[in-house]
Short mmCIF file of C-alpha atoms in Angstrom, two decimals:
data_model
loop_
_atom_site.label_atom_id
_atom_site.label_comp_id
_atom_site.label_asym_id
_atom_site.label_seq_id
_atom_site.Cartn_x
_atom_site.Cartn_y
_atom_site.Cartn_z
CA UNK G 1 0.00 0.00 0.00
CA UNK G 2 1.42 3.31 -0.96
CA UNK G 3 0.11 6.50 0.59
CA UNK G 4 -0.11 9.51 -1.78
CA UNK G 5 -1.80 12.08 0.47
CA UNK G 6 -1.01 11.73 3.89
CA UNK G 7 -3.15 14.82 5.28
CA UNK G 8 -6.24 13.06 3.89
CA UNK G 9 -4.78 9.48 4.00
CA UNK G 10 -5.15 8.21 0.07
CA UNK G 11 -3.56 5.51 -1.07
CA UNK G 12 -2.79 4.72 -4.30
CA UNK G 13 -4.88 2.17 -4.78
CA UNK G 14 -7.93 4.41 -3.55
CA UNK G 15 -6.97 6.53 -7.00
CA UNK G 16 -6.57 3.85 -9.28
CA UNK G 17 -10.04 2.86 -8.13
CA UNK G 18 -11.20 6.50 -8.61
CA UNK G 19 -9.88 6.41 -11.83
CA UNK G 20 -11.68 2.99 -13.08
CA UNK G 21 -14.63 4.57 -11.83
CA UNK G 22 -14.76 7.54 -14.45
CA UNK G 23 -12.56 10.30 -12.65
CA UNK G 24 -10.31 12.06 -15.63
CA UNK G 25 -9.32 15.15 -13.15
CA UNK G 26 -7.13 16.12 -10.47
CA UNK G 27 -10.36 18.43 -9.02
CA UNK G 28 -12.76 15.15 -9.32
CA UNK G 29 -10.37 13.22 -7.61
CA UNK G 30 -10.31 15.89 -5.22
CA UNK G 31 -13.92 15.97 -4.42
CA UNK G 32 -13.83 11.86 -4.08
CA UNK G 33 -11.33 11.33 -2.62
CA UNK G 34 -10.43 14.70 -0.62
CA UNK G 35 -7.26 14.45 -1.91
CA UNK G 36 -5.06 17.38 -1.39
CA UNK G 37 -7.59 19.13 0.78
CA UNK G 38 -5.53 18.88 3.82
CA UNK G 39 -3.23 21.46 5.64
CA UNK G 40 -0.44 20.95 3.39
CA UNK G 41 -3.17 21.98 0.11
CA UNK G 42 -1.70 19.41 -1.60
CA UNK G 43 1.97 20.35 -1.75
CA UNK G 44 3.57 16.32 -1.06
CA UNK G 45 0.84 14.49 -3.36
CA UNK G 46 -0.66 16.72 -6.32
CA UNK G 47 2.48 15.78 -8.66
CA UNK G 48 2.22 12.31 -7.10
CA UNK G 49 -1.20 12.27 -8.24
CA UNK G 50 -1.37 13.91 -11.26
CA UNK G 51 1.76 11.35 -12.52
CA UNK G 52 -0.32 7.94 -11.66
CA UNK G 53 -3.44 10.02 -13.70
CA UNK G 54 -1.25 10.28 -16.47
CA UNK G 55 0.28 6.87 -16.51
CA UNK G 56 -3.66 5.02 -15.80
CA UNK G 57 -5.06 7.55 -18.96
CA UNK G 58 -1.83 6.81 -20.79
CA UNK G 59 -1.47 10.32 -21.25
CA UNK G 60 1.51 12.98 -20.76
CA UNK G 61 1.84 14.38 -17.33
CA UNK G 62 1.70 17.93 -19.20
CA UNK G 63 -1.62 17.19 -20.74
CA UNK G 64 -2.92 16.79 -16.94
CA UNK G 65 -4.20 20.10 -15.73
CA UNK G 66 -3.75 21.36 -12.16
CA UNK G 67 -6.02 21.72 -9.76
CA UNK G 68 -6.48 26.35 -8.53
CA UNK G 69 -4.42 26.89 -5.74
CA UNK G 70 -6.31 28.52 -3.16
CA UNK G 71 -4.99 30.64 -0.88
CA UNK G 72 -3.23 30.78 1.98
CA UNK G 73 -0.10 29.30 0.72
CA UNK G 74 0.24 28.38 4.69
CA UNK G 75 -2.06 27.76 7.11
CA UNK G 76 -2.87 30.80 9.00
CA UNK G 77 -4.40 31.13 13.07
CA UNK G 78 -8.13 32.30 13.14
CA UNK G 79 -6.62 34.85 15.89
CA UNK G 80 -3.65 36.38 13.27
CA UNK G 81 -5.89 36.76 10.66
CA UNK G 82 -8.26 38.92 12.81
CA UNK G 83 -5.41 40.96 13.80
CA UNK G 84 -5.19 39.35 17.57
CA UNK G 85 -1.48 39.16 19.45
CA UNK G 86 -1.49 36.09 21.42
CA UNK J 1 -22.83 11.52 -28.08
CA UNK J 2 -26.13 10.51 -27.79
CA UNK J 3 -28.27 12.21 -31.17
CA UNK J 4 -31.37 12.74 -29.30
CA UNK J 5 -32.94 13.02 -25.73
CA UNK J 6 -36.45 13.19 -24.21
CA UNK J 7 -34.85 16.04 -21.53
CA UNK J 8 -31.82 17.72 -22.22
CA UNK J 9 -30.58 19.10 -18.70
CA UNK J 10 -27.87 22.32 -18.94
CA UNK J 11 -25.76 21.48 -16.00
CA UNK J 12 -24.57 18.85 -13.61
CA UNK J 13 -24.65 20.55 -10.06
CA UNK J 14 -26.85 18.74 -7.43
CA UNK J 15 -30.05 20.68 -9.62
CA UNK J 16 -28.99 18.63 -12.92
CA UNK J 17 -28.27 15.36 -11.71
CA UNK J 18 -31.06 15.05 -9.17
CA UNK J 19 -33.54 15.65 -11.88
CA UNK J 20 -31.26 13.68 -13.95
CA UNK J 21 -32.33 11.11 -11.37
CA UNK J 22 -35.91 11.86 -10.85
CA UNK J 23 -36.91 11.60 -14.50
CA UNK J 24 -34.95 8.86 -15.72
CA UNK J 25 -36.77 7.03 -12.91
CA UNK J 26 -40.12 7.95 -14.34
CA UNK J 27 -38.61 6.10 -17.61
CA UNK J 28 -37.14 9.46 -19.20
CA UNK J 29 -33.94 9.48 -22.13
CA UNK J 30 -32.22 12.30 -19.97
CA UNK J 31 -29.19 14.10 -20.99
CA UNK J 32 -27.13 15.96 -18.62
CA UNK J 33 -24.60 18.56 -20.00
CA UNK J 34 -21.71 19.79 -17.61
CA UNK J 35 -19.43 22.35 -19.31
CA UNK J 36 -16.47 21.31 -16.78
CA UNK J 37 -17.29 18.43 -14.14
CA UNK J 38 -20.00 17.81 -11.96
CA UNK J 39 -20.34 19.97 -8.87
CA UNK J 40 -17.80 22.21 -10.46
CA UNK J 41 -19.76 25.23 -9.93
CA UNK J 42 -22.27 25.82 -6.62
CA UNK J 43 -23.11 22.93 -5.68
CA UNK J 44 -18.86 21.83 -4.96
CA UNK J 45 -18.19 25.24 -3.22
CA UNK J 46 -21.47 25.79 -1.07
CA UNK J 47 -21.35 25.53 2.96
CA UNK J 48 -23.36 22.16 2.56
CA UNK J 49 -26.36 23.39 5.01
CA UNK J 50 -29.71 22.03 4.97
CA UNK J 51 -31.91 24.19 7.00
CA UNK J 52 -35.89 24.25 7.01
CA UNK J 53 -36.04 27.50 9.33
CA UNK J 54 -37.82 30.10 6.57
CA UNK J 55 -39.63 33.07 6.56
CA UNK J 56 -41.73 32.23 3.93
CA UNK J 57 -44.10 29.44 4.31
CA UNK J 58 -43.27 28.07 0.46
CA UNK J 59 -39.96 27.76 1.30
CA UNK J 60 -40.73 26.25 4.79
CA UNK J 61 -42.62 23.51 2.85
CA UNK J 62 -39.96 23.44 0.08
CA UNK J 63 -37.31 22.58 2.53
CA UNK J 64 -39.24 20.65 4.88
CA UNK J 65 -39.98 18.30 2.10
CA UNK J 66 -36.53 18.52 0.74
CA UNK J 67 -35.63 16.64 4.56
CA UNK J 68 -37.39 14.32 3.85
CA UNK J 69 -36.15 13.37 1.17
CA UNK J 70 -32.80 13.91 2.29
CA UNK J 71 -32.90 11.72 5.46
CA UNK J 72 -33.90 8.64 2.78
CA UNK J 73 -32.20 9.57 0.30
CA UNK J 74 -29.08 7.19 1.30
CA UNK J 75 -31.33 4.23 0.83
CA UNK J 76 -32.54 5.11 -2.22
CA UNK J 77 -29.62 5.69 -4.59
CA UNK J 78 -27.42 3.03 -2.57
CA UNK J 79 -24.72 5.35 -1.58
CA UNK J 80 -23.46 7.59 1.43
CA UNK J 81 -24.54 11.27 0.66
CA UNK J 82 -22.74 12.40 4.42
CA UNK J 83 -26.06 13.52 5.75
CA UNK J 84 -25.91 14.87 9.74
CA UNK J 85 -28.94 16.39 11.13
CA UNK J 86 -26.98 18.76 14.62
CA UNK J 87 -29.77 21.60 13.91
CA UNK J 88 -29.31 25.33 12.60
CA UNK J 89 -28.88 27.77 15.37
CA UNK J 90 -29.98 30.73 14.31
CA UNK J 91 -29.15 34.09 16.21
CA UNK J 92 -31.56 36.67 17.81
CA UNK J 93 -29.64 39.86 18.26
CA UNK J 94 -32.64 42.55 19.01
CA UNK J 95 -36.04 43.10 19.56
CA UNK J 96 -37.63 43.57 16.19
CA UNK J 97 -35.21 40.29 14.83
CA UNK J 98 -37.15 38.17 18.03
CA UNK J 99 -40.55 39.69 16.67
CA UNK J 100 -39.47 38.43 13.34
CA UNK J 101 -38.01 35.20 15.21
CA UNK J 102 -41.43 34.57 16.87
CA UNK J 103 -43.62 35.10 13.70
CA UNK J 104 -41.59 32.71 11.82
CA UNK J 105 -41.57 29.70 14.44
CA UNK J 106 -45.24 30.11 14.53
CA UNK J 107 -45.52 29.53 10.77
CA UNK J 108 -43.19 26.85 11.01
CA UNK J 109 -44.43 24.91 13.79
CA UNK J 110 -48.09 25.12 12.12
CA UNK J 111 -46.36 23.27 9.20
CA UNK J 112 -44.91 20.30 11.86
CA UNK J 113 -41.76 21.68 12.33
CA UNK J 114 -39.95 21.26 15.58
CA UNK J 115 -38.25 24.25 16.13
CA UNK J 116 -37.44 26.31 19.67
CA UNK J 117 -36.53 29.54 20.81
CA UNK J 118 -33.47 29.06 23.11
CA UNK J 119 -32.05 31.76 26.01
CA UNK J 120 -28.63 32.09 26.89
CA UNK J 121 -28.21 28.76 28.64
CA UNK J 122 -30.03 27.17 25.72
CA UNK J 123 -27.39 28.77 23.27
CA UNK J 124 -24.32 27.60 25.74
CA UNK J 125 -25.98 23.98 25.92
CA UNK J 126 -26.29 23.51 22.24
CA UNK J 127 -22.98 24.94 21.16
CA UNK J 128 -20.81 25.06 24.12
CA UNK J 129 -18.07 27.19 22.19
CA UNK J 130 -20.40 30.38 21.16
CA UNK J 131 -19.76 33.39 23.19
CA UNK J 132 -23.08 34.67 23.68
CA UNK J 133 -22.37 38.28 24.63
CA UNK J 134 -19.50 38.60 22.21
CA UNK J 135 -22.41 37.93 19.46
CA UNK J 136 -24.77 40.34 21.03
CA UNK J 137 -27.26 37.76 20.65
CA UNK J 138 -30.37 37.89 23.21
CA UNK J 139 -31.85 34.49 21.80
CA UNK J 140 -32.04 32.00 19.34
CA UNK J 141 -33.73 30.04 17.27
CA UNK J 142 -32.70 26.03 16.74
CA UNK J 143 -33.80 23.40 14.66
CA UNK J 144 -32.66 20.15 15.75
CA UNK J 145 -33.60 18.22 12.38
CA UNK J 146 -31.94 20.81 10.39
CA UNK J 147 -28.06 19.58 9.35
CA UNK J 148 -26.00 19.37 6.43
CA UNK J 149 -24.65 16.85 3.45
CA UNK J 150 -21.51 16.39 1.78
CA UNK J 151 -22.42 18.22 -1.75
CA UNK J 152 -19.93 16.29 -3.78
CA UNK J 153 -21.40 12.40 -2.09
CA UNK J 154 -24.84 13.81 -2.82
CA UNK J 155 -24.43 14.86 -6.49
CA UNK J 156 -22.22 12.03 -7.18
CA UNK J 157 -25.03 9.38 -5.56
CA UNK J 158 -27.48 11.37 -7.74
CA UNK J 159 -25.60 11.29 -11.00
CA UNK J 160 -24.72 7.31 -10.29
CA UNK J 161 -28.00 6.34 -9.75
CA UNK J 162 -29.66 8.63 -12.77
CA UNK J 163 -26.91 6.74 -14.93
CA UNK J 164 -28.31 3.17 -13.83
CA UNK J 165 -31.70 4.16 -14.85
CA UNK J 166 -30.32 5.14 -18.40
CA UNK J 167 -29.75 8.70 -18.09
CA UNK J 168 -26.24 9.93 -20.07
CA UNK J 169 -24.18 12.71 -18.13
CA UNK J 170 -21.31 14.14 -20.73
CA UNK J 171 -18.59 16.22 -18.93
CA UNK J 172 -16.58 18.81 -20.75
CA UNK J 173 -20.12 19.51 -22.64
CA UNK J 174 -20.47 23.06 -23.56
CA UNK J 175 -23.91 24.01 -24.61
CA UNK J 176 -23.15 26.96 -27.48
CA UNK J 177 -27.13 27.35 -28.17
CA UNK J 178 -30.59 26.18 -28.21
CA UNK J 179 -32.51 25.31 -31.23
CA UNK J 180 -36.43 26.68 -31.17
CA UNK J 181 -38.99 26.74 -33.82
CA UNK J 182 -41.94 28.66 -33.66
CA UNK J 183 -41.44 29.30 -30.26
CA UNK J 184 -40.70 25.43 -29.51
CA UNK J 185 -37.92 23.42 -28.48
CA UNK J 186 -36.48 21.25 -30.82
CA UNK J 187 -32.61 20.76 -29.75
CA UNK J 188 -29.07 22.16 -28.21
CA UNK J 189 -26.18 22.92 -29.97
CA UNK J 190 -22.73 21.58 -28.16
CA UNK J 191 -19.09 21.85 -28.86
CA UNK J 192 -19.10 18.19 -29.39
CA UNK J 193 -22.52 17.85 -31.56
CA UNK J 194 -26.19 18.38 -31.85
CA UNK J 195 -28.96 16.52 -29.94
CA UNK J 196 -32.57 16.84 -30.79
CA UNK J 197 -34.92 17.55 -27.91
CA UNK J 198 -38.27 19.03 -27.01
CA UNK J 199 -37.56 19.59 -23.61
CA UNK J 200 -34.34 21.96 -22.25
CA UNK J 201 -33.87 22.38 -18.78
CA UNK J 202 -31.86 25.71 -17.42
CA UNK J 203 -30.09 24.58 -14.08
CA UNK J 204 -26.78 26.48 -14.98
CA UNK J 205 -26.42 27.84 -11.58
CA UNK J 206 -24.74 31.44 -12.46
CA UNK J 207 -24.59 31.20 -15.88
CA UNK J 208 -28.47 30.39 -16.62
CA UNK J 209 -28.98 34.00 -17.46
CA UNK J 210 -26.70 33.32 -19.97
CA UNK J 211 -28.13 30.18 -20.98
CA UNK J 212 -31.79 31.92 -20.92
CA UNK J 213 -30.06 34.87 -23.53
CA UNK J 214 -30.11 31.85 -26.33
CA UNK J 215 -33.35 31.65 -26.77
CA UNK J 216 -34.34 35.60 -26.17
CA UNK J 217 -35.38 34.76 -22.52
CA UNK J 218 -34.16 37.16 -19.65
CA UNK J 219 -33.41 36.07 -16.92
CA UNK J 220 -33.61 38.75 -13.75
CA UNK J 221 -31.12 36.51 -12.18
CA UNK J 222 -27.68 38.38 -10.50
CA UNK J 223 -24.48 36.74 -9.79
CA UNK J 224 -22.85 37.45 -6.84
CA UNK J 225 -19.27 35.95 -5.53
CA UNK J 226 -19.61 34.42 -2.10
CA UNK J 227 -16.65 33.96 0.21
CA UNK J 228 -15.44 30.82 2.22
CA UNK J 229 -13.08 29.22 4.28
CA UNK J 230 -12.08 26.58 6.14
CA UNK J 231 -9.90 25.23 9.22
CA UNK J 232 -7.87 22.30 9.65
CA UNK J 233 -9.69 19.37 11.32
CA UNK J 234 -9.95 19.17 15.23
CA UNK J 235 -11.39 17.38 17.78
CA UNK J 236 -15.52 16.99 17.16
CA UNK J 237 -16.96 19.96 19.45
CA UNK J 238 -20.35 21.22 17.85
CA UNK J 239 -23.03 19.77 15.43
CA UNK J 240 -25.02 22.78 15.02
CA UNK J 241 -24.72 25.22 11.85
CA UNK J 242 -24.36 28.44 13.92
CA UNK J 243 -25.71 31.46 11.21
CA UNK J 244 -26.76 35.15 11.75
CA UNK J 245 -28.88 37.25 9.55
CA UNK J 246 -27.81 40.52 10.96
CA UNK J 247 -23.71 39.72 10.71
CA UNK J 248 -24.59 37.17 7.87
CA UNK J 249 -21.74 35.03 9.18
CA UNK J 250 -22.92 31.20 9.22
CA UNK J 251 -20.02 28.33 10.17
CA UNK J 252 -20.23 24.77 11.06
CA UNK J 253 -18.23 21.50 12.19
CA UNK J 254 -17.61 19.12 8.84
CA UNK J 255 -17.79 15.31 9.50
CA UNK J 256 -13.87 15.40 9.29
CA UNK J 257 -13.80 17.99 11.95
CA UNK J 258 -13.36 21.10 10.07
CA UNK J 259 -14.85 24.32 10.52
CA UNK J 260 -16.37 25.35 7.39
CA UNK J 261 -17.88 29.05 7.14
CA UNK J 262 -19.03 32.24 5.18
CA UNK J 263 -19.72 36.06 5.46
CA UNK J 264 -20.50 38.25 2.80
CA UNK J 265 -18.42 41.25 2.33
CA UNK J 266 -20.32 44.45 2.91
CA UNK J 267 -18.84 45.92 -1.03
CA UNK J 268 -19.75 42.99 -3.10
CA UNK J 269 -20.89 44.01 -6.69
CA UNK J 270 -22.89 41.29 -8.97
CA UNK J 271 -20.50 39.90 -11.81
CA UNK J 272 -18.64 36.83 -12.52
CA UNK J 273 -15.27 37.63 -10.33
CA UNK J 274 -13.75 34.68 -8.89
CA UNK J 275 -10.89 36.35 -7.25
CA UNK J 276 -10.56 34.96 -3.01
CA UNK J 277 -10.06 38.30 -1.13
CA UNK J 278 -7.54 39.37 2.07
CA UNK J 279 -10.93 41.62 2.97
CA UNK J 280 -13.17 38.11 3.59
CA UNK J 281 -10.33 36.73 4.94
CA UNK J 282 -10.12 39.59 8.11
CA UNK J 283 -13.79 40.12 8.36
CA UNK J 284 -14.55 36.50 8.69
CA UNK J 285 -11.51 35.91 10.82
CA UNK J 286 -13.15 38.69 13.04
CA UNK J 287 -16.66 37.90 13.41
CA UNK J 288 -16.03 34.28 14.11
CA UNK J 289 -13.48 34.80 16.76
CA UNK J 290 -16.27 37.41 18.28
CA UNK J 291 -18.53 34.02 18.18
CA UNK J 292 -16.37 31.81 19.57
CA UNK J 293 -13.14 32.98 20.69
CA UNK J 294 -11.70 29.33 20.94
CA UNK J 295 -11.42 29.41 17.62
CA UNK J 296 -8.95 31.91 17.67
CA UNK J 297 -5.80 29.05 17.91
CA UNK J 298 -7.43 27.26 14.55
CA UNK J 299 -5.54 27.49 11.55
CA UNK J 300 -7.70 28.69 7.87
CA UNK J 301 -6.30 26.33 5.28
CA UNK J 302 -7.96 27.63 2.58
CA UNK J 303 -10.41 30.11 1.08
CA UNK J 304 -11.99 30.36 -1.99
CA UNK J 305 -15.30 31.42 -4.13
CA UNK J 306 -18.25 30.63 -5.62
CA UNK J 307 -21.29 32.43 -6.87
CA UNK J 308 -25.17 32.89 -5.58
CA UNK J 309 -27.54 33.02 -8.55
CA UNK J 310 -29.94 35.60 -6.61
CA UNK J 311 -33.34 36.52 -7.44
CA UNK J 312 -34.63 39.98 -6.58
CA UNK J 313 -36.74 37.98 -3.81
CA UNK J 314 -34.13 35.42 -2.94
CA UNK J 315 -36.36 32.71 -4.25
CA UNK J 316 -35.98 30.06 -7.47
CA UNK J 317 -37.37 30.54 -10.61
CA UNK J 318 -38.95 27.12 -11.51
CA UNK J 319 -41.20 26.21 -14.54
CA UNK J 320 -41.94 26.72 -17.75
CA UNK J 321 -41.45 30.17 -20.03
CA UNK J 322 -42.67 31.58 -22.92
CA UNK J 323 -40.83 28.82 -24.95
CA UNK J 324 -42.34 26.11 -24.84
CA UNK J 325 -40.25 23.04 -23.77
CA UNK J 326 -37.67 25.54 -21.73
CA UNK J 327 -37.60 24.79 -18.37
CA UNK J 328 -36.50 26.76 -15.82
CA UNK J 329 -34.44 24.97 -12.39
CA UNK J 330 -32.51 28.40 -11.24
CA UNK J 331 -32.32 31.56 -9.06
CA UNK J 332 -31.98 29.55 -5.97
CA UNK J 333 -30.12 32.27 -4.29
CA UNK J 334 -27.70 30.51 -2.50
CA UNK J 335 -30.16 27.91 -1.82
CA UNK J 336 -29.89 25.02 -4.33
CA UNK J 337 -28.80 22.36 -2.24
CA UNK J 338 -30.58 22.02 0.31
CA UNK J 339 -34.03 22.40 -1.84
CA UNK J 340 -32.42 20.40 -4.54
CA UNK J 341 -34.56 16.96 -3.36
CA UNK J 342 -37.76 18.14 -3.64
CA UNK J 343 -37.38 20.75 -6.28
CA UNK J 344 -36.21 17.85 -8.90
CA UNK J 345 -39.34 15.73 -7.79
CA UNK J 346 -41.80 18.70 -8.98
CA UNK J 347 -39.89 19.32 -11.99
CA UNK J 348 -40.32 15.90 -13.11
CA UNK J 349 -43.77 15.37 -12.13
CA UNK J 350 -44.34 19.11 -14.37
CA UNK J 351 -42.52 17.81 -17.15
CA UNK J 352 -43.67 13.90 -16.94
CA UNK J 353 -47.21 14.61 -15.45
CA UNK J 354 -47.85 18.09 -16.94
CA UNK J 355 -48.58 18.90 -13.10
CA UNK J 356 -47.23 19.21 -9.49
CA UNK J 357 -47.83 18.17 -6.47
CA UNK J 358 -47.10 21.30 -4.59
CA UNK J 359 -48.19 24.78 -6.52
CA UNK J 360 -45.59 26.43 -7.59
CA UNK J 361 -47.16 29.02 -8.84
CA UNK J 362 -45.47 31.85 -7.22
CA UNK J 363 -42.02 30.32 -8.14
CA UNK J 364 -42.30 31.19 -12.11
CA UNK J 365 -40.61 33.52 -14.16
CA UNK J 366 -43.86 35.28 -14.62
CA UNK J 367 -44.59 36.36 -10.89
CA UNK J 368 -42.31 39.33 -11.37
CA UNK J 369 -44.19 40.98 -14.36
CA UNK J 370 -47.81 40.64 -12.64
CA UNK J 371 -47.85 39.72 -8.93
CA UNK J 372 -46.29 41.41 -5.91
CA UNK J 373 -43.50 39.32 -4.33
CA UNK J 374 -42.84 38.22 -1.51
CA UNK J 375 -39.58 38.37 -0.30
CA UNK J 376 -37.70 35.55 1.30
CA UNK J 377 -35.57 37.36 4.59
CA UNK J 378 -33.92 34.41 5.95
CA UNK J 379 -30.54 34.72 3.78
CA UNK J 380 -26.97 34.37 4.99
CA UNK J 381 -23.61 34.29 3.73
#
């Protein structure tokens, strides 16, 4: 078993399956599979992901498109962004 | 692609595919077509609430019904749709918003709803975190059978089981126009062919004004860019949907343990801008801390947008309009998924049955040429 997201916990058997099942995206695996919807936004497994999408579609990893990033880059305190010292 | 359809259904948010699923089990050849993929555009990005709590007794019924459906709905498209019923706490901050408060339980409770007002203590038992003088609430209004749904299970179980009944869903299907004759009609026009219909069905979210342009139809429709974040998971603390109609804020605790929540910013203009702002960020940041000042230690891990369809009375435009065979499933003003059960079932018994089983009279197109409108007041976000 080989873990691609490990905020969300997905394997990469879980995309393979995704995959079988109709999923051509990096966004629809996203709302299957929550992958890359963790703290880290995806940084460690949206390349990971987006390579095993090409190779199962036999397509070029360029041809894949990214998911938006959406902001913040980092995960930000409630308290910060409400201009709070603590 | 298919060449023709009973129902052709302009996109594949939870509107599209639940009809999707409603008439192809009433023995329908429906066609669903998604310009990107399904839940791409509302339905993926909305705070996932269900509430019945409304000031207007059609919607009451509307979403009453919709709960219904909801709380079955599991069962009968054989797949996990995420559904948890913790009840919509809704704020009382002043006098004339408990007058308001008071007239609307009444109506409610005449229709079977159980819904309370709660004081202070019954805030503080509910959801232990809010901080009831830092909301400058004096009461509130809960809903225990209230909740919310995972949008992406629910349109997904939809689309799943409206594709075992027959129905075809093409993704990456761009409707360019609509074919009419004599007023009738007879097809749509996609980037990846033609398919000849009688019946066209306008759930395009946002974009059904444009969609309603094709065939010389206009649409009163707005769209306006809502805000939202959410936190990383934590321990499970609350099950309510806390909301406000004065501060518009509403937030809530996700099955994985996130806090997911909106406010609207106080300059929004209508128009399709899908720009995340630093301005949400700090004024939702703010007003959620002033809620519940726990939250303060929670990290946002991400933001982003997505667009009401609004109505000048907040409420859907359903039916048929002066074309024949163009069907209208829009305007649901931020509303669309939690109404999204019941609405598909009257669609389908109107275009199956030629008739409804709820009126829905005051929903059509037509109600703001000749009849005075009543406006829904219970909007957030």
């Amino acid at each position: 078993m080989i873990v691609i997201c490990r905020c969300e916990d997905v394997t990469e058997e879980d995309i393979i399956k995704e995959i079988k099942n109709g999923c051509t995206t990096l966004e629809e695996l996203k709302q299957r599979l929550r992958l890359g919807m963790g703290p880290c936004q995806g940084r460690t497994c949206m390349m990971l992901a987006l390579r095993i999408l090409a190779r199962e579609l036999e397509k070029k990893a360029g041809e894949i498109n990214l998911p938006k990033n959406r902001p913040p880059v980092n995960p930000v305190p409630l308290g910060l962004l409400a201009g709070e010292n603590d | 692609m298919i060449e023709k359809a009973d129902v052709a259904i302009i996109g594949g948010g939870i509107n599209g595919c639940s009809l999707a699923y409603e008439l192809s089990k009433k023995g329908k050849d429906v066609v669903v077509l998604e310009k990107n993929y399904l839940a791409s555009g509302a339905t993926g990005r909305c705070g996932a609430g269900i509430r019945q709590q409304w000031s207007t007794k059609e919607n009451a019924i509307l979403a009453i019904k919709s709960v219904k459906k909801f709380e079955c709905l599991a069962d009968e498209l054989g797949a996990d749709i995420g559904l948890r019923q913790g009840g919509y706490l809704i704020a009382i901050h002043d006098e004339e918003e408990m007058k308001q408060a008071e007239k609307n339980v009444k109506m409610q409770r005449s229709l079977g709803l159980e819904v309370e007002i709660l004081d202070e203590q019954g805030i503080k038992e509910v959801v232990p975190i809010l901080d009831v003088k830092g909301m400058d609430a004096i009461a509130a209004t809960f809903c225990p059978t209230d909740g919310h749904a995972d949008p992406f299970k629910t349109t997904y179980a939809y689309a799943n089981a409206a594709m075992k009944n027959g129905a075809k869903i093409y993704r990456f299907t761009e409707v360019k126009d609509i074919l009419t004759k004599d007023k009738k009609i007879v097809g749509v026009k996609t980037n990846r062919g033609e398919i000849k219909t009688s019946i066209v069905v306008n759930a395009a979210g946002a974009w059904s004004k444009e969609i309603a342009k094709m065939v010389g139809i206009e649409l009163p429709n707005m769209p306006y860019r809502k805000e939202i974040l959410v936190t990383e998971r934590m321990k499970h603390i609350f099950d309510a949907m806390v909301i406000s109609f004065k501060d518009g804020i509403y937030f809530s605790q996700q099955e994985e343990g996130q806090i997911l929540g909106g406010i609207p910013s106080p300059e929004e203009k209508p128009g399709y801008h899908t720009m995340p702002t630093f301005s949400f960020l700090r004024h939702m940041a703010k007003t959620l801390i002033r809620y519940a000042p726990v939250l303060k230690h929670i990290n946002v891990i991400r933001q982003w947008t997505g667009f009401y369809d609004v109505t000048p009375d907040a409420r859907p435009i359903l039916g048929e309009v002066d074309v024949e065979g163009f069907i209208q499933c829009n305007g649901f003003s931020g509303h669309g998924f939690m109404l999204a059960p019941m609405v598909a079932q009257l669609l389908a018994e109107l275009i199956v049955d030629g008739k409804t089983s709820l009126p829905i009279k005051n929903l059509l197109l037509e109600r703001f040429k000749k009849m005075k409108i009543e406006r829904e007041r219970s909007v957030v976000g």
